[in-house]
Amino acid sequence: STGDRKAKTITAYNFKGTALLTPKGVGGDGRLDGPQSFIKSPEFTFKSESYSGKKATLSIKSAEANKPALTAPDVTFNYELKKGYADFKREEGIKSSIDLPYSKFRTTLSGGHWDFKKKQVQLRMAAQADSTKSYFYATAPEQQGLRFRASSGTYDLAKYRMQVGGVPYIAAADAWIIPDSGRVNILSNGRIQRFKNAGVILDSLSKFHRLTKGNVEVLSKVAFTGNAKYVIKTARDSVALRFTNFEPDPAFLLASSDK
């Protein structure tokens, strides 16, 4: 019956904190532990088939205890039990970032839409946000502070893979790697999937050499590997050269480590 289903739903959630009864309904300050998430908020509002909150930290559970798939601090959220989704967005004036432990990245995208059935989170910018200030930051030490701009992300909670959209380029060593269609795939171990049709601009300051059809893997802020085509135009003809095994300049690596 409907009553039995509601009872099962309620028992699946464990609230610890201070509950508050008001003429408008039931509220609370505390932590709500559910089958798929745990949320802390000083301003919960509970309804029969949904709940919401402000100034919250929302964590989506993974198959591993004490290691969330995603943690979004300082958010306003709405959790729709019957409709099967949750929306969250960062509070106004806050500069916190969303943590993605399995991807070994953080992002300053403003919030997202979590579809329970699809096991997917669509990360996005706020309507009036400045796209030049939305970034993904690598947290793995071996990626040496790698970061890139982005406007969206689709996170697969089953495979812990992230497809990032709206990426103009990735700066690595003294080059810009330009992803085909502006898409970057981050695998579950934090590795960036190899690009198959990327542009490469060598000497990123003067944009001196432009290569195309790059089969390139970005390893860190200071290294990438692969091959790409470079066309030299002469008065009579054009010659296509293929560059392979890009290697970072040891002097550049040394200078970077000293900073």
GROMACS .gro file of C-alpha atoms in nm:
model
  259
    1SER     CA    1   0.000   0.000   0.000
    2THR     CA    2   0.098   0.367  -0.025
    3GLY     CA    3   0.127   0.386   0.352
    4ASP     CA    4   0.366   0.088   0.360
    5ARG     CA    5   0.582   0.241   0.088
    6LYS     CA    6   0.604   0.573   0.276
    7ALA     CA    7   0.694   0.389   0.597
    8LYS     CA    8   0.976   0.204   0.418
    9THR     CA    9   1.104   0.529   0.269
   10ILE     CA   10   1.107   0.704   0.607
   11THR     CA   11   1.286   0.416   0.784
   12ALA     CA   12   1.555   0.417   0.511
   13TYR     CA   13   1.653   0.771   0.621
   14ASN     CA   14   1.819   0.845   0.955
   15PHE     CA   15   1.807   1.205   1.080
   16LYS     CA   16   2.032   1.313   1.367
   17GLY     CA   17   1.994   1.665   1.498
   18THR     CA   18   1.733   1.907   1.623
   19ALA     CA   19   1.385   1.891   1.467
   20LEU     CA   20   1.164   2.198   1.459
   21LEU     CA   21   0.783   2.205   1.421
   22THR     CA   22   0.637   2.524   1.274
   23PRO     CA   23   0.297   2.616   1.127
   24LYS     CA   24   0.459   2.580   0.782
   25GLY     CA   25   0.580   2.224   0.846
   26VAL     CA   26   0.875   2.030   0.986
   27GLY     CA   27   1.231   2.160   0.977
   28GLY     CA   28   1.560   2.075   1.138
   29ASP     CA   29   1.929   2.131   1.197
   30GLY     CA   30   2.143   1.820   1.161
   31ARG     CA   31   2.251   1.534   0.936
   32LEU     CA   32   2.029   1.313   0.721
   33ASP     CA   33   2.174   0.976   0.624
   34GLY     CA   34   1.991   0.805   0.336
   35PRO     CA   35   2.048   0.503   0.110
   36GLN     CA   36   2.226   0.709  -0.158
   37SER     CA   37   2.343   1.024   0.019
   38PHE     CA   38   2.419   1.200   0.343
   39ILE     CA   39   2.348   1.568   0.389
   40LYS     CA   40   2.431   1.816   0.664
   41SER     CA   41   2.230   2.137   0.690
   42PRO     CA   42   2.129   2.386   0.960
   43GLU     CA   43   1.809   2.456   0.764
   44PHE     CA   44   1.627   2.138   0.659
   45THR     CA   45   1.264   2.155   0.546
   46PHE     CA   46   1.078   1.821   0.533
   47LYS     CA   47   0.769   1.745   0.324
   48SER     CA   48   0.583   1.419   0.257
   49GLU     CA   49   0.764   1.335  -0.069
   50SER     CA   50   1.061   1.572  -0.070
   51TYR     CA   51   1.298   1.766   0.150
   52SER     CA   52   1.522   2.067   0.097
   53GLY     CA   53   1.784   2.270   0.277
   54LYS     CA   54   2.022   2.563   0.276
   55LYS     CA   55   2.391   2.611   0.371
   56ALA     CA   56   2.420   2.237   0.321
   57THR     CA   57   2.694   1.986   0.242
   58LEU     CA   58   2.557   1.720   0.008
   59SER     CA   59   2.754   1.397  -0.038
   60ILE     CA   60   2.656   1.125  -0.285
   61LYS     CA   61   2.755   0.782  -0.157
   62SER     CA   62   2.975   0.542  -0.352
   63ALA     CA   63   3.016   0.164  -0.313
   64GLU     CA   64   3.303   0.243  -0.075
   65ALA     CA   65   3.231   0.352   0.283
   66ASN     CA   66   3.366   0.694   0.386
   67LYS     CA   67   3.459   0.785   0.026
   68PRO     CA   68   3.177   0.979  -0.142
   69ALA     CA   69   3.142   0.985  -0.520
   70LEU     CA   70   3.078   1.360  -0.496
   71THR     CA   71   3.067   1.622  -0.221
   72ALA     CA   72   2.912   1.965  -0.277
   73PRO     CA   73   2.959   2.207   0.016
   74ASP     CA   74   2.773   2.537   0.079
   75VAL     CA   75   2.472   2.450  -0.136
   76THR     CA   76   2.098   2.501  -0.146
   77PHE     CA   77   1.932   2.173  -0.244
   78ASN     CA   78   1.595   2.016  -0.324
   79TYR     CA   79   1.562   1.637  -0.294
   80GLU     CA   80   1.258   1.488  -0.472
   81LEU     CA   81   1.201   1.135  -0.343
   82LYS     CA   82   0.899   1.049  -0.561
   83LYS     CA   83   1.026   1.221  -0.878
   84GLY     CA   84   1.370   1.060  -0.842
   85TYR     CA   85   1.609   1.351  -0.859
   86ALA     CA   86   1.790   1.615  -0.656
   87ASP     CA   87   1.899   1.964  -0.760
   88PHE     CA   88   2.173   2.158  -0.582
   89LYS     CA   89   2.351   2.488  -0.638
   90ARG     CA   90   2.618   2.682  -0.454
   91GLU     CA   91   2.499   2.960  -0.225
   92GLU     CA   92   2.541   3.316  -0.355
   93GLY     CA   93   2.877   3.478  -0.280
   94ILE     CA   94   3.050   3.151  -0.184
   95LYS     CA   95   3.370   3.033  -0.358
   96SER     CA   96   3.378   2.667  -0.258
   97SER     CA   97   3.424   2.383  -0.509
   98ILE     CA   98   3.266   2.043  -0.569
   99ASP     CA   99   3.494   1.752  -0.479
  100LEU     CA  100   3.511   1.440  -0.702
  101PRO     CA  101   3.738   1.197  -0.513
  102TYR     CA  102   3.724   0.913  -0.768
  103SER     CA  103   3.806   1.148  -1.055
  104LYS     CA  104   4.078   1.314  -0.843
  105PHE     CA  105   3.943   1.651  -0.950
  106ARG     CA  106   3.755   1.945  -0.801
  107THR     CA  107   3.534   2.182  -0.997
  108THR     CA  108   3.403   2.534  -0.946
  109LEU     CA  109   3.089   2.465  -1.155
  110SER     CA  110   2.794   2.606  -0.960
  111GLY     CA  111   2.578   2.299  -0.900
  112GLY     CA  112   2.400   2.010  -1.061
  113HIS     CA  113   2.103   1.784  -1.131
  114TRP     CA  114   2.128   1.428  -0.993
  115ASP     CA  115   1.908   1.166  -1.164
  116PHE     CA  116   1.875   0.867  -0.927
  117LYS     CA  117   1.759   0.616  -1.190
  118LYS     CA  118   2.023   0.709  -1.449
  119LYS     CA  119   2.292   0.722  -1.177
  120GLN     CA  120   2.412   1.043  -1.333
  121VAL     CA  121   2.489   1.398  -1.220
  122GLN     CA  122   2.475   1.685  -1.468
  123LEU     CA  123   2.708   1.958  -1.341
  124ARG     CA  124   2.652   2.310  -1.471
  125MET     CA  125   2.722   2.678  -1.431
  126ALA     CA  126   2.472   2.916  -1.275
  127ALA     CA  127   2.266   3.114  -1.529
  128GLN     CA  128   2.462   3.438  -1.484
  129ALA     CA  129   2.802   3.284  -1.407
  130ASP     CA  130   3.123   3.390  -1.583
  131SER     CA  131   3.237   3.095  -1.797
  132THR     CA  132   3.600   3.211  -1.779
  133LYS     CA  133   3.598   3.142  -1.403
  134SER     CA  134   3.461   2.784  -1.410
  135TYR     CA  135   3.743   2.532  -1.378
  136PHE     CA  136   3.831   2.169  -1.316
  137TYR     CA  137   4.138   2.128  -1.091
  138ALA     CA  138   4.338   1.804  -1.062
  139THR     CA  139   4.402   1.701  -0.701
  140ALA     CA  140   4.650   1.417  -0.772
  141PRO     CA  141   5.007   1.529  -0.686
  142GLU     CA  142   5.150   1.369  -1.002
  143GLN     CA  143   4.937   1.600  -1.219
  144GLN     CA  144   5.122   1.899  -1.069
  145GLY     CA  145   4.834   2.147  -1.050
  146LEU     CA  146   4.676   2.070  -1.389
  147ARG     CA  147   4.360   2.274  -1.448
  148PHE     CA  148   4.133   2.375  -1.735
  149ARG     CA  149   3.824   2.584  -1.797
  150ALA     CA  150   3.486   2.414  -1.856
  151SER     CA  151   3.116   2.495  -1.876
  152SER     CA  152   2.955   2.157  -1.795
  153GLY     CA  153   3.016   1.803  -1.674
  154THR     CA  154   2.828   1.472  -1.688
  155TYR     CA  155   2.929   1.238  -1.406
  156ASP     CA  156   2.857   0.864  -1.437
  157LEU     CA  157   2.807   0.740  -1.080
  158ALA     CA  158   2.822   0.372  -1.188
  159LYS     CA  159   3.166   0.397  -1.351
  160TYR     CA  160   3.295   0.716  -1.179
  161ARG     CA  161   3.370   0.874  -1.517
  162MET     CA  162   3.328   1.240  -1.600
  163GLN     CA  163   3.264   1.387  -1.944
  164VAL     CA  164   3.352   1.755  -1.932
  165GLY     CA  165   3.217   2.002  -2.189
  166GLY     CA  166   3.303   2.352  -2.302
  167VAL     CA  167   3.681   2.310  -2.264
  168PRO     CA  168   3.864   2.562  -2.489
  169TYR     CA  169   4.211   2.413  -2.427
  170ILE     CA  170   4.432   2.240  -2.169
  171ALA     CA  171   4.766   2.405  -2.089
  172ALA     CA  172   5.041   2.142  -2.058
  173ALA     CA  173   5.415   2.218  -2.066
  174ASP     CA  174   5.451   2.512  -2.306
  175ALA     CA  175   5.156   2.411  -2.521
  176TRP     CA  176   4.780   2.426  -2.552
  177ILE     CA  177   4.599   2.100  -2.624
  178ILE     CA  178   4.267   2.183  -2.794
  179PRO     CA  179   4.013   1.899  -2.750
  180ASP     CA  180   3.794   1.800  -3.042
  181SER     CA  181   3.443   1.945  -2.981
  182GLY     CA  182   3.562   2.090  -2.648
  183ARG     CA  183   3.513   1.758  -2.466
  184VAL     CA  184   3.742   1.599  -2.208
  185ASN     CA  185   3.688   1.253  -2.052
  186ILE     CA  186   3.822   1.201  -1.700
  187LEU     CA  187   3.849   0.832  -1.606
  188SER     CA  188   3.789   0.688  -1.259
  189ASN     CA  189   4.159   0.699  -1.166
  190GLY     CA  190   4.188   1.069  -1.254
  191ARG     CA  191   4.363   1.002  -1.585
  192ILE     CA  192   4.252   1.212  -1.881
  193GLN     CA  193   4.151   0.991  -2.172
  194ARG     CA  194   4.372   1.024  -2.479
  195PHE     CA  195   4.253   1.276  -2.740
  196LYS     CA  196   4.217   1.142  -3.094
  197ASN     CA  197   4.169   1.456  -3.303
  198ALA     CA  198   4.316   1.737  -3.094
  199GLY     CA  199   4.481   2.058  -3.199
  200VAL     CA  200   4.818   2.142  -3.046
  201ILE     CA  201   4.960   2.493  -3.020
  202LEU     CA  202   5.329   2.488  -2.929
  203ASP     CA  203   5.473   2.796  -2.755
  204SER     CA  204   5.145   2.900  -2.593
  205LEU     CA  205   5.254   3.263  -2.540
  206SER     CA  206   5.316   3.353  -2.904
  207LYS     CA  207   5.096   3.072  -3.048
  208PHE     CA  208   5.381   3.009  -3.286
  209HIS     CA  209   5.328   2.652  -3.412
  210ARG     CA  210   4.984   2.502  -3.479
  211LEU     CA  211   4.954   2.124  -3.518
  212THR     CA  212   4.643   1.925  -3.609
  213LYS     CA  213   4.502   1.571  -3.592
  214GLY     CA  214   4.672   1.515  -3.260
  215ASN     CA  215   4.666   1.173  -3.092
  216VAL     CA  216   4.764   1.316  -2.756
  217GLU     CA  217   4.749   1.225  -2.388
  218VAL     CA  218   4.785   1.499  -2.125
  219LEU     CA  219   4.986   1.357  -1.833
  220SER     CA  220   5.018   1.664  -1.609
  221LYS     CA  221   5.055   2.041  -1.610
  222VAL     CA  222   5.412   1.997  -1.739
  223ALA     CA  223   5.389   1.693  -1.969
  224PHE     CA  224   5.195   1.541  -2.257
  225THR     CA  225   5.273   1.266  -2.505
  226GLY     CA  226   5.155   1.152  -2.848
  227ASN     CA  227   5.179   1.270  -3.207
  228ALA     CA  228   5.030   1.541  -3.431
  229LYS     CA  229   5.057   1.676  -3.785
  230TYR     CA  230   5.236   1.999  -3.873
  231VAL     CA  231   5.190   2.152  -4.217
  232ILE     CA  232   5.468   2.373  -4.359
  233LYS     CA  233   5.355   2.591  -4.648
  234THR     CA  234   5.609   2.694  -4.910
  235ALA     CA  235   5.572   2.915  -5.217
  236ARG     CA  236   5.489   2.614  -5.434
  237ASP     CA  237   5.357   2.345  -5.204
  238SER     CA  238   5.278   2.237  -4.851
  239VAL     CA  239   5.456   1.961  -4.661
  240ALA     CA  240   5.290   1.766  -4.377
  241LEU     CA  241   5.523   1.656  -4.097
  242ARG     CA  242   5.422   1.428  -3.811
  243PHE     CA  243   5.565   1.511  -3.469
  244THR     CA  244   5.583   1.220  -3.221
  245ASN     CA  245   5.676   1.165  -2.857
  246PHE     CA  246   5.644   1.518  -2.725
  247GLU     CA  247   5.880   1.549  -2.429
  248PRO     CA  248   5.884   1.827  -2.168
  249ASP     CA  249   6.196   2.042  -2.151
  250PRO     CA  250   6.398   1.931  -1.841
  251ALA     CA  251   6.490   2.297  -1.774
  252PHE     CA  252   6.119   2.388  -1.776
  253LEU     CA  253   6.042   2.101  -1.535
  254LEU     CA  254   6.320   2.215  -1.301
  255ALA     CA  255   6.199   2.576  -1.310
  256SER     CA  256   5.842   2.463  -1.237
  257SER     CA  257   5.950   2.254  -0.936
  258ASP     CA  258   6.146   2.547  -0.792
  259LYS     CA  259   5.838   2.773  -0.791
   0.00000   0.00000   0.00000
